[in-house]
C-alpha positions as a printed Julia matrix, in Angstrom:
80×3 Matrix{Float64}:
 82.11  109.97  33.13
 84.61  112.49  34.4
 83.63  116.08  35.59
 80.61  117.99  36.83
 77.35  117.52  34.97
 75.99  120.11  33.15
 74.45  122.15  35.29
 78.49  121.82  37.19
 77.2   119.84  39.88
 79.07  116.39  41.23
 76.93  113.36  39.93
 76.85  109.47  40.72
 76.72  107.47  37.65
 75.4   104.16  38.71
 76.32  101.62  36.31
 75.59   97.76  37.13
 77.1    94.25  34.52
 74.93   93.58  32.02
 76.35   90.34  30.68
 77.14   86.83  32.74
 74.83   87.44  35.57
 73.36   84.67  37.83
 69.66   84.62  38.58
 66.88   82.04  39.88
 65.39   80.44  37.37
 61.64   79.84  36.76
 63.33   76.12  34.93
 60.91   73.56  37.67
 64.13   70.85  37.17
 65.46   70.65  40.46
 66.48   67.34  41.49
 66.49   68.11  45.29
 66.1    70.73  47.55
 69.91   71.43  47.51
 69.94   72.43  44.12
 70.59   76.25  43.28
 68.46   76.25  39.85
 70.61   79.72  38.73
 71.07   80.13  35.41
 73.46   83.11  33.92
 72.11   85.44  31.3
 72.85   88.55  29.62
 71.26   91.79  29.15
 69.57   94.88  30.68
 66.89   92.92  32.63
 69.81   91.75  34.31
 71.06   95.17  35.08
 67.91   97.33  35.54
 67.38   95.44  39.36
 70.52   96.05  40.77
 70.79   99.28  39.38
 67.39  100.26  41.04
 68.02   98.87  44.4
 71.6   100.73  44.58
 69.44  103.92  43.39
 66.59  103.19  46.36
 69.74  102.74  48.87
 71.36  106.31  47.93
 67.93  108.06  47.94
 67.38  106.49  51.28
 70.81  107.56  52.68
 70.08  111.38  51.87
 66.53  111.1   53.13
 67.73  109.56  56.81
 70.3   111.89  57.32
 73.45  110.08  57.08
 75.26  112.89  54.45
 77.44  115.21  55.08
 79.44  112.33  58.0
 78.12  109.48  57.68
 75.83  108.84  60.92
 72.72  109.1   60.89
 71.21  112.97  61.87
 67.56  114.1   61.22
 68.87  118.19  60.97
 70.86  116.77  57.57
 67.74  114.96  56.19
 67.35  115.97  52.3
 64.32  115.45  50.15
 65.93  114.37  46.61
């Protein structure tokens, strides 16, 4: 969404696809050892990991310092 969040702060909205997503499969039909076994599949359980790793990846970029400039600074560390 647009705009400051209700308390009129910036905010991230993290969104990740839902639908047509490849994943390992659990399927034990591999033919060799070259063989991929993905299969593509819809839905939040699809979503919910990526979304979670991109949230662990911002929480660990304000914890190590690297906001306001980008490199890395322990004075601009931020517990969130």
């Amino acid at each position: 969404s647009k705009g400051p969040g209700y308390s009129g702060i910036s905010k991230p909205d993290v969104v990740a696809p839902g639908t047509y997503v490849f994943s390992a499969s659990s399927d034990d039909k591999k033919k060799n050892c070259n063989d991929l076994n993905l299969i593509h599949t819809n839905g939040t359980s699809m979503s919910t990991p990526l979304v979670a790793g991109i949230a662990t990846l911002i929480d660990q970029y304000f914890k190590e310092g690297y906001y306001p400039n980008g490199k890395k600074e322990q004075n601009n560390s931020l517990c969130i």
